[in-house]
Short mmCIF file of C-alpha atoms and ligand atoms in Angstrom, two decimals:
data_model
loop_
_atom_site.label_atom_id
_atom_site.label_comp_id
_atom_site.label_asym_id
_atom_site.label_seq_id
_atom_site.Cartn_x
_atom_site.Cartn_y
_atom_site.Cartn_z
CA UNK A 1 -0.29 -0.06 0.67
CA UNK A 2 1.21 2.87 -0.58
CA UNK A 3 2.18 6.15 1.98
CA UNK A 4 -0.80 8.19 0.57
CA UNK A 5 -2.72 5.50 0.47
CA UNK A 6 -2.89 4.52 3.94
CA UNK A 7 -2.53 8.05 5.07
CA UNK A 8 -6.16 7.64 4.39
CA UNK A 9 -7.53 5.35 5.93
CA UNK A 10 -5.78 6.58 9.55
CA UNK A 11 -7.43 9.68 9.12
CA UNK A 12 -10.56 9.09 8.38
CA UNK A 13 -12.64 9.69 11.24
CA UNK A 14 -15.32 6.59 10.28
CA UNK A 15 -11.63 4.12 10.59
CA UNK A 16 -10.19 6.37 13.94
CA UNK A 17 -11.78 8.66 15.49
CA UNK A 18 -10.46 12.09 15.39
CA UNK A 19 -10.03 12.34 18.92
CA UNK A 20 -7.55 9.23 19.29
CA UNK A 21 -6.11 10.44 16.36
CA UNK A 22 -4.96 13.14 18.70
CA UNK A 23 -3.53 11.10 20.84
CA UNK A 24 -1.71 9.42 18.69
CA UNK A 25 -0.30 12.57 16.97
CA UNK A 26 0.63 13.33 20.93
CA UNK A 27 2.99 10.28 21.13
CA UNK A 28 4.19 10.50 17.92
CA UNK A 29 5.22 14.30 18.56
CA UNK A 30 6.61 12.47 21.86
CA UNK A 31 8.50 9.82 20.20
CA UNK A 32 10.12 12.17 17.61
CA UNK A 33 11.61 14.61 19.63
CA UNK A 34 13.14 11.58 22.22
CA UNK A 35 14.62 10.98 18.92
CA UNK A 36 13.28 7.29 19.57
CA UNK A 37 11.48 5.26 16.53
CA UNK A 38 7.81 4.74 16.90
CA UNK A 39 4.99 2.30 15.25
CA UNK A 40 1.57 1.28 15.97
CA UNK A 41 1.44 -2.97 15.61
CA UNK A 42 -1.21 -5.11 15.20
CA UNK A 43 -4.16 -5.15 15.40
CA UNK A 44 -5.06 -1.47 15.20
CA UNK A 45 -2.99 -1.98 11.66
CA UNK A 46 -4.26 -5.66 10.09
CA UNK A 47 -8.16 -3.75 10.61
CA UNK A 48 -7.37 -1.04 9.31
CA UNK A 49 -5.74 -1.97 6.35
CA UNK A 50 -9.28 -4.07 6.23
CA UNK A 51 -11.36 -0.21 6.38
CA UNK A 52 -12.27 -1.16 9.73
CA UNK A 53 -12.43 0.71 12.17
CA UNK A 54 -10.34 0.63 15.25
CA UNK A 55 -9.75 1.41 18.62
CA UNK A 56 -6.83 -0.33 20.55
CA UNK A 57 -3.74 1.46 20.21
CA UNK A 58 -1.11 -1.23 20.67
CA UNK A 59 2.18 1.21 20.35
CA UNK A 60 5.85 -0.25 20.61
CA UNK A 61 9.20 2.24 20.66
CA UNK A 62 12.82 0.94 19.34
CA UNK A 63 13.74 2.02 22.91
CA UNK A 64 13.15 2.54 26.22
CA UNK A 65 9.03 1.98 26.02
CA UNK A 66 9.06 2.63 30.08
CA UNK A 67 11.20 6.21 29.91
CA UNK A 68 9.43 7.03 27.45
CA UNK A 69 5.87 6.14 29.57
CA UNK A 70 7.74 8.78 31.48
CA UNK A 71 8.56 11.59 28.58
CA UNK A 72 4.30 10.52 27.79
CA UNK A 73 3.05 11.81 31.13
CA UNK A 74 5.43 14.14 31.96
CA UNK A 75 4.84 16.26 28.37
CA UNK A 76 0.75 15.76 29.45
CA UNK A 77 -0.43 13.83 32.37
CA UNK A 78 -1.62 11.07 33.11
CA UNK A 79 -0.48 7.93 34.98
CA UNK A 80 2.21 5.60 34.40
CA UNK A 81 2.20 1.61 35.62
CA UNK A 82 5.79 0.13 35.01
CA UNK A 83 6.59 -3.64 34.21
CA UNK A 84 10.05 -3.65 34.06
CA UNK A 85 11.38 -7.27 34.08
CA UNK A 86 8.79 -7.10 29.72
CA UNK A 87 10.44 -3.11 30.06
CA UNK A 88 5.91 -2.36 28.95
CA UNK A 89 4.39 0.48 30.17
CA UNK A 90 0.83 1.20 30.88
CA UNK A 91 0.08 4.83 30.49
CA UNK A 92 -3.11 5.68 32.15
CA UNK A 93 -4.35 8.25 29.56
CA UNK A 94 -5.23 11.90 31.94
CA UNK A 95 -8.49 12.35 32.57
CA UNK A 96 -10.08 14.31 30.66
CA UNK A 97 -9.34 13.04 27.54
CA UNK A 98 -12.03 10.52 28.26
CA UNK A 99 -10.46 8.48 26.39
CA UNK A 100 -12.31 4.34 26.17
CA UNK A 101 -10.29 2.41 26.80
CA UNK A 102 -9.24 4.92 29.13
CA UNK A 103 -5.24 3.45 29.58
CA UNK A 104 -2.98 2.88 26.32
CA UNK A 105 -0.10 -1.14 26.12
CA UNK A 106 3.83 0.32 25.91
CA UNK A 107 6.01 -1.30 24.26
CA UNK A 108 9.35 -1.69 23.76
CA UNK A 109 10.36 -3.15 20.79
CA UNK A 110 11.37 -7.08 21.75
CA UNK A 111 12.93 -10.47 20.65
CA UNK A 112 11.35 -13.83 22.30
CA UNK A 113 12.86 -17.36 23.10
CA UNK A 114 10.29 -20.28 24.18
CA UNK A 115 12.68 -22.05 26.88
CA UNK A 116 10.12 -24.86 26.84
CA UNK A 117 6.14 -25.91 24.37
CA UNK A 118 3.87 -24.37 26.23
CA UNK A 119 5.49 -21.95 28.53
CA UNK A 120 5.70 -18.66 28.92
CA UNK A 121 8.61 -16.51 26.36
CA UNK A 122 11.58 -14.88 27.69
CA UNK A 123 11.75 -11.03 26.28
CA UNK A 124 14.52 -9.77 25.54
CA UNK A 125 14.82 -5.23 23.97
CA UNK A 126 14.84 -5.74 20.50
CA UNK A 127 14.24 -4.17 17.17
CA UNK A 128 10.91 -3.45 15.50
CA UNK A 129 11.96 -6.91 13.12
CA UNK A 130 12.13 -8.89 15.78
CA UNK A 131 8.57 -8.32 16.93
CA UNK A 132 7.41 -8.42 14.08
CA UNK A 133 8.70 -12.39 13.56
CA UNK A 134 7.81 -13.26 16.76
CA UNK A 135 4.31 -12.80 16.79
CA UNK A 136 0.92 -15.54 15.54
CA UNK A 137 0.52 -14.29 11.59
CA UNK A 138 1.44 -12.26 8.48
CA UNK A 139 -1.43 -10.28 9.33
CA UNK A 140 -0.84 -9.22 12.97
CA UNK A 141 2.33 -9.42 11.81
CA UNK A 142 2.51 -5.61 9.93
CA UNK A 143 4.81 -2.39 11.87
CA UNK A 144 3.02 1.67 10.95
CA UNK A 145 6.12 3.93 11.69
CA UNK A 146 4.21 7.28 12.88
CA UNK A 147 7.51 9.06 14.34
CA UNK A 148 7.71 12.27 13.05
CA UNK A 149 8.26 12.86 9.12
CA UNK A 150 7.93 8.54 9.34
CA UNK A 151 4.00 9.01 10.09
CA UNK A 152 2.86 6.63 8.07
CA UNK A 153 4.95 3.50 7.06
CA UNK A 154 3.66 0.65 6.96
CA UNK A 155 6.55 -1.95 7.78
CA UNK A 156 5.23 -5.50 6.08
CA UNK A 157 8.31 -8.29 6.28
CA UNK A 158 6.23 -11.19 6.38
CA UNK A 159 3.97 -10.03 3.32
CA UNK A 160 0.71 -9.44 5.52
CA UNK A 161 -0.86 -6.75 3.05
CA UNK A 162 -0.95 -9.86 0.82
CA UNK A 163 -2.70 -12.65 3.01
CA UNK A 164 -4.74 -10.32 4.53
CA UNK A 165 -6.45 -9.72 0.43
CA UNK A 166 -6.21 -13.49 -0.42
CA UNK A 167 -7.71 -14.04 3.60
CA UNK A 168 -5.51 -16.22 4.35
CA UNK A 169 -4.60 -16.91 8.08
CA UNK A 170 -0.09 -18.26 7.86
CA UNK A 171 1.91 -18.45 10.88
CA UNK A 172 5.08 -17.67 10.59
CA UNK A 173 6.96 -20.46 11.42
CA UNK A 174 6.60 -24.14 11.40
CA UNK A 175 6.93 -24.42 15.56
CA UNK A 176 4.57 -21.45 15.96
CA UNK A 177 1.68 -23.61 17.22
CA UNK A 178 4.34 -25.85 19.17
CA UNK A 179 5.51 -22.97 21.31
CA UNK A 180 2.35 -21.68 22.06
CA UNK A 181 -0.53 -23.05 21.43
CA UNK A 182 -3.49 -21.36 21.83
CA UNK A 183 -2.69 -19.68 18.55
CA UNK A 184 -4.80 -22.65 17.74
CA UNK A 185 -7.25 -20.81 19.01
CA UNK A 186 -6.09 -17.43 17.88
CA UNK A 187 -6.45 -19.08 14.52
CA UNK A 188 -9.66 -20.21 14.49
CA UNK A 189 -11.01 -16.80 15.87
CA UNK A 190 -9.75 -14.92 12.49
CA UNK A 191 -10.49 -16.90 10.80
CA UNK A 192 -14.36 -17.19 10.88
CA UNK A 193 -14.46 -13.74 12.50
CA UNK A 194 -13.24 -12.03 8.99
CA UNK A 195 -14.54 -15.20 6.70
CA UNK A 196 -10.44 -15.93 6.29
CA UNK A 197 -9.18 -20.02 5.90
CA UNK A 198 -6.25 -21.62 7.34
CA UNK A 199 -3.39 -20.73 4.61
CA UNK A 200 -2.73 -25.10 3.86
CA UNK A 201 0.63 -25.52 5.12
CA UNK A 202 -0.68 -23.90 9.07
CA UNK A 203 -3.46 -25.61 8.49
CA UNK A 204 -1.47 -28.54 8.65
CA UNK A 205 0.22 -27.47 11.37
CA UNK A 206 -3.06 -28.19 14.12
CA UNK A 207 -1.53 -32.17 14.67
CA UNK A 208 -0.80 -34.37 17.01
CA UNK A 209 2.53 -32.14 17.94
CA UNK A 210 0.91 -29.26 18.15
CA UNK A 211 -2.38 -30.51 20.27
CA UNK A 212 0.06 -31.52 22.89
CA UNK A 213 0.85 -29.13 23.80
CA UNK A 214 -2.02 -28.07 24.88
CA UNK A 215 -2.19 -30.31 28.67
CA UNK A 216 0.37 -27.63 28.92
CA UNK A 217 -1.12 -24.13 29.16
CA UNK A 218 -2.79 -22.98 32.48
CA UNK A 219 -6.70 -22.76 32.55
CA UNK A 220 -6.27 -19.09 32.92
CA UNK A 221 -4.80 -18.98 29.40
CA UNK A 222 -7.46 -21.50 27.85
CA UNK A 223 -10.53 -20.92 29.37
CA UNK A 224 -8.82 -16.26 28.62
CA UNK A 225 -8.75 -18.51 24.46
CA UNK A 226 -12.60 -19.85 25.34
CA UNK A 227 -13.76 -16.48 26.87
CA UNK A 228 -12.53 -14.28 24.48
CA UNK A 229 -14.03 -17.04 21.55
CA UNK A 230 -17.57 -16.36 23.01
CA UNK A 231 -16.93 -12.30 23.15
CA UNK A 232 -17.36 -12.67 18.73
CA UNK A 233 -20.06 -12.90 16.81
CA UNK A 234 -20.08 -15.85 14.95
CA UNK A 235 -18.45 -17.18 18.19
CA UNK A 236 -20.83 -20.95 17.01
CA UNK A 237 -18.77 -20.80 13.69
CA UNK A 238 -15.24 -20.73 15.63
CA UNK A 239 -16.54 -22.87 19.74
CA UNK A 240 -17.70 -25.52 16.70
CA UNK A 241 -14.98 -25.66 14.67
CA UNK A 242 -12.56 -25.58 18.49
CA UNK A 243 -14.21 -28.93 18.07
CA UNK A 244 -13.26 -30.38 14.77
CA UNK A 245 -9.87 -29.87 15.66
CA UNK A 246 -10.01 -31.48 18.44
CA UNK A 247 -9.05 -28.94 20.78
CA UNK A 248 -11.43 -29.80 23.65
CA UNK A 249 -9.76 -33.55 25.22
CA UNK A 250 -7.35 -31.94 24.95
CA UNK A 251 -8.65 -29.70 26.83
CA UNK A 252 -9.93 -31.83 29.88
CA UNK A 253 -10.85 -35.23 28.26
CA UNK A 254 -14.75 -35.64 29.43
CA UNK A 255 -14.84 -31.85 27.67
CA UNK A 256 -17.87 -33.13 24.93
CA UNK A 257 -17.74 -30.99 21.74
CA UNK A 258 -20.33 -27.21 21.74
CA UNK A 259 -24.31 -29.12 21.32
CA UNK A 260 -24.98 -27.02 17.78
CA UNK A 261 -28.71 -27.43 18.71
CA UNK A 262 -27.20 -24.66 21.40
CA UNK A 263 -25.61 -22.79 18.70
CA UNK A 264 -28.10 -20.16 18.08
CA UNK A 265 -28.14 -18.58 20.95
CA UNK A 266 -24.58 -17.79 21.30
CA UNK A 267 -26.28 -15.19 19.03
CA UNK A 268 -29.09 -13.81 20.91
CA UNK A 269 -29.66 -10.57 23.58
CA UNK A 270 -31.32 -11.31 26.51
CA UNK A 271 -34.68 -9.72 26.22
CA UNK A 272 -34.84 -10.11 30.20
CA UNK A 273 -32.66 -8.36 32.57
CA UNK A 274 -30.43 -10.37 34.10
CA UNK A 275 -26.62 -9.36 34.05
CA UNK A 276 -24.54 -11.65 32.32
CA UNK A 277 -21.37 -12.06 29.26
CA UNK A 278 -21.93 -14.28 26.33
CA UNK A 279 -19.23 -16.45 27.82
CA UNK A 280 -21.09 -16.91 31.22
CA UNK A 281 -24.07 -18.44 28.46
CA UNK A 282 -21.17 -20.18 26.42
CA UNK A 283 -19.59 -22.41 29.04
CA UNK A 284 -23.65 -22.72 29.94
CA UNK A 285 -24.72 -23.94 27.20
CA UNK A 286 -22.15 -26.56 26.04
CA UNK A 287 -21.68 -27.70 29.40
CA UNK A 288 -25.47 -28.14 30.62
CA UNK A 289 -25.98 -31.97 29.99
CA UNK A 290 -22.33 -32.52 31.38
CA UNK A 291 -22.09 -34.73 34.89
CA UNK A 292 -21.97 -33.27 38.58
CA UNK A 293 -18.77 -34.63 37.90
CA UNK A 294 -17.19 -33.35 34.77
CA UNK A 295 -18.84 -29.93 35.37
CA UNK A 296 -17.15 -29.68 38.87
CA UNK A 297 -13.15 -31.52 37.31
CA UNK A 298 -14.23 -28.65 34.33
CA UNK A 299 -15.14 -25.75 36.29
CA UNK A 300 -11.38 -26.76 38.62
CA UNK A 301 -9.28 -27.32 34.71
CA UNK A 302 -10.57 -24.35 33.32
CA UNK A 303 -10.54 -21.78 36.54
CA UNK A 304 -13.24 -20.99 37.10
CA UNK A 305 -14.75 -19.15 39.22
CA UNK A 306 -17.02 -21.38 41.98
CA UNK A 307 -19.87 -18.59 40.76
CA UNK A 308 -19.54 -19.88 37.90
CA UNK A 309 -19.20 -23.80 38.78
CA UNK A 310 -22.17 -22.69 40.36
CA UNK A 311 -24.46 -21.55 38.19
CA UNK A 312 -22.79 -24.96 34.87
CA UNK A 313 -24.69 -27.17 38.09
CA UNK A 314 -27.54 -25.90 38.52
CA UNK A 315 -28.27 -25.17 34.21
CA UNK A 316 -27.99 -29.13 34.50
CA UNK A 317 -29.49 -30.07 38.19
CA UNK A 318 -32.67 -27.45 36.78
CA UNK A 319 -33.03 -29.18 32.72
CA UNK A 320 -32.76 -33.07 34.49
CA UNK A 321 -35.30 -31.69 37.50
CA UNK A 322 -37.44 -30.36 34.23
CA UNK A 323 -39.39 -33.37 33.94
CA UNK A 324 -40.96 -33.64 36.95
CA UNK A 325 -41.58 -30.40 37.32
CA UNK A 326 -44.05 -29.98 35.00
CA UNK A 327 -47.89 -29.85 35.52
CA UNK A 328 -46.81 -28.65 39.24
CA UNK A 329 -48.69 -25.66 40.58
CA UNK A 330 -46.89 -22.05 40.08
CA UNK A 331 -46.36 -22.41 43.46
CA UNK A 332 -44.28 -25.29 43.47
CA UNK A 333 -42.27 -24.14 40.86
CA UNK A 334 -41.08 -20.63 42.52
CA UNK A 335 -39.85 -22.60 45.73
CA UNK A 336 -38.02 -25.00 43.30
CA UNK A 337 -36.51 -22.65 41.31
CA UNK A 338 -36.79 -18.76 44.11
CA UNK A 339 -32.48 -20.23 44.84
CA UNK A 340 -31.07 -20.50 42.00
CA UNK A 341 -29.12 -18.18 39.95
CA UNK A 342 -31.57 -15.74 37.15
CA UNK A 343 -29.25 -16.92 34.26
CA UNK A 344 -29.73 -20.66 34.63
CA UNK A 345 -33.26 -20.61 34.75
CA UNK A 346 -33.05 -18.67 31.82
CA UNK A 347 -30.88 -20.87 29.72
CA UNK A 348 -32.30 -24.06 30.17
CA UNK A 349 -36.09 -21.65 29.93
CA UNK A 350 -33.72 -20.81 26.15
CA UNK A 351 -33.45 -25.18 26.42
CA UNK A 352 -36.81 -26.47 26.28
CA UNK A 353 -39.42 -23.54 26.38
CA UNK A 354 -40.93 -24.28 29.05
CA UNK A 355 -43.77 -21.65 30.44
CA UNK A 356 -43.39 -22.11 33.36
CA UNK A 357 -39.82 -21.15 33.68
CA UNK A 358 -40.22 -17.85 32.30
CA UNK A 359 -43.66 -16.41 34.65
CA UNK A 360 -41.26 -17.02 36.88
CA UNK A 361 -38.66 -15.47 35.59
CA UNK A 362 -41.17 -11.86 35.06
CA UNK A 363 -44.36 -12.55 37.14
CA UNK A 364 -43.60 -15.10 39.80
CA UNK A 365 -40.80 -14.16 41.44
CA UNK A 366 -42.00 -10.48 42.14
CA UNK A 367 -44.87 -12.35 43.70
CA UNK A 368 -45.68 -11.21 47.60
CA UNK A 369 -47.81 -10.76 50.19
CA UNK A 370 -48.87 -7.79 51.50
CA UNK A 371 -48.84 -9.01 55.11
CA UNK A 372 -44.84 -7.85 55.96
CA UNK A 373 -42.53 -9.83 59.79
CA UNK A 374 -44.09 -5.92 61.74
CA UNK A 375 -48.07 -7.55 60.39
CA UNK A 376 -47.70 -10.39 62.19
CA UNK A 377 -46.03 -9.27 65.43
CA UNK A 378 -48.96 -6.31 64.87
CA UNK A 379 -51.38 -9.85 65.90
CA UNK A 380 -49.35 -10.38 68.73
CA UNK A 381 -47.52 -13.73 67.58
CA UNK A 382 -43.03 -12.98 68.50
CA UNK A 383 -40.69 -13.68 65.51
CA UNK A 384 -39.44 -17.05 65.05
CA UNK A 385 -39.71 -20.22 61.68
CA UNK A 386 -44.03 -19.67 62.39
CA UNK A 387 -42.88 -15.83 60.56
CA UNK A 388 -41.55 -17.32 57.42
CA UNK A 389 -43.95 -20.82 56.70
CA UNK A 390 -47.27 -18.52 56.99
CA UNK A 391 -45.53 -15.10 54.65
CA UNK A 392 -44.85 -18.13 52.17
CA UNK A 393 -48.42 -20.12 52.68
CA UNK A 394 -50.01 -15.94 51.91
CA UNK A 395 -48.11 -15.98 48.67
CA UNK A 396 -48.57 -19.54 48.30
CA UNK A 397 -51.68 -19.12 47.82
CA UNK A 398 -51.41 -15.37 45.77
CA UNK A 399 -48.97 -17.48 43.51
CA UNK A 400 -51.72 -20.56 43.24
CA UNK A 401 -54.94 -18.16 43.36
CA UNK A 402 -56.33 -18.58 45.87
CA UNK A 403 -56.36 -15.77 47.16
CA UNK A 404 -56.39 -12.65 44.61
CA UNK A 405 -57.23 -10.02 46.49
CA UNK A 406 -55.23 -7.64 49.92
CA UNK A 407 -58.91 -8.39 51.65
CA UNK A 408 -59.19 -12.57 50.94
CA UNK A 409 -54.99 -12.22 51.96
CA UNK A 410 -56.51 -10.90 55.60
CA UNK A 411 -59.49 -13.75 56.03
CA UNK A 412 -56.07 -16.04 55.11
CA UNK A 413 -54.41 -14.49 57.80
CA UNK A 414 -56.17 -14.57 59.85
CA UNK A 415 -56.97 -18.32 59.03
CA UNK A 416 -53.21 -19.04 59.67
CA UNK A 417 -53.01 -17.32 62.64
N1 CTP B 501 0.13 -12.27 20.03
C1 CTP B 501 1.29 -13.25 19.37
N2 CTP B 501 1.17 -14.55 20.02
C2 CTP B 501 -0.03 -14.21 21.44
C3 CTP B 501 -0.77 -13.32 20.91
C4 CTP B 501 -0.36 -12.63 20.31
O1 CTP B 501 1.47 -13.08 18.61
N3 CTP B 501 -0.55 -15.56 21.40
C5 CTP B 501 0.61 -11.41 19.11
C6 CTP B 501 -0.43 -10.85 17.16
O2 CTP B 501 0.69 -10.41 16.66
C7 CTP B 501 -1.43 -9.69 18.76
C8 CTP B 501 -1.14 -9.15 19.09
O3 CTP B 501 0.24 -10.21 20.17
O4 CTP B 501 -1.33 -9.07 17.00
C9 CTP B 501 -1.21 -8.05 20.33
O5 CTP B 501 -2.06 -9.23 20.49
P1 CTP B 501 -4.25 -8.98 21.21
O6 CTP B 501 -4.68 -7.80 21.57
O7 CTP B 501 -4.07 -10.35 21.56
O8 CTP B 501 -4.50 -9.25 18.98
P2 CTP B 501 -5.16 -8.07 18.13
O9 CTP B 501 -4.26 -7.80 17.30
O10 CTP B 501 -4.91 -5.98 19.37
O11 CTP B 501 -6.63 -8.45 18.24
P3 CTP B 501 -8.02 -9.21 18.60
O12 CTP B 501 -8.57 -8.54 17.86
O13 CTP B 501 -8.70 -10.25 18.33
O14 CTP B 501 -7.83 -8.35 20.12
#
């Protein structure tokens, strides 16, 4: 791509919002003043060249990123968090800029060596060339230089542009997936996100040799990749594809394929006001037909929070007990559902379309008697277990339609006292 064309993309407010353009020029000016070659890299360049809006800026300098960060703070304000070991810094941008995200990663161009397959790499400062050569795919291995007169120079040593044009996800060297098998998950993500293909030799390298390294990855790293998949727009396509590659058995022997019958639910916006993340929904759908032991063991392997494991367990239990609940009165349903996470109930509704579950979520759970604990006290009753029993009997009467107004409730209360 010619420099002029690239400059046009960098100045297009539909691709890069004007406040981010200003941020980039400020960084560029500061780098020039320090005589430090400075680049934006990775997803920023990839998406810009694809003509897609970009948001996150990954900045790399050939030089000391921490020193560069300190000078940015001095010139523009904000704060800096530094990671000396990795020669990186996070610039917490000045509040008055109101930018989202409100932080920016500043990275020293580096070389990486993997001492062991699947281990985190050892990092040494180096050139932009080495930095691009350490990356995952050619489409992610391009940089745009921004300091001073160099603003808008594309650096593309692996011809990522050609692969972008042809729609190919290509790794940089044959050991890439062995060094870091999280890249297999990433390949699946890019393939479906952009409707690209895995370049044939890249596809061949998703084989037993690279899959065998997956068990060495920490649960947290694998879960992070799965979270990223579930957060994508085409997550169902990605999770089915990951299953085809045999990734799941390598994560945990009991981790089954994602049930394609449930895949539409991944893409759906919940109409009910239940707080949830797409990843939580994904794991619930994926594991709802697993046994209790499997859910606990997979939850441990993937480093789930105890809340997430419990919610998944609740989905599986409720789904199993559904045949026994069907035909029950609203008060029995409510009693059975009340202690379960709302999202778990909603997930079972989605796959079963059992109306009682929706009635519980939208109506029954909000039903309360008018009578309060204070009313019971004023009738001379001492607080104790009987209190709860009476209130729940009144509530059950409302739920089951035996009481439909306050007078009837008072009559029932008089009988119960
Ligand atoms: N990277 C890598 N190997 C990994 C993870 C990341 O080489 N296992 C490199 C890639 O070059 C990537 C960059 O680090 O471009 C930044 O990673 P990340 O922020 O995860 O990806 P983005 O490029 O921003 O892409 P996405 O849109 O998927 O977030």
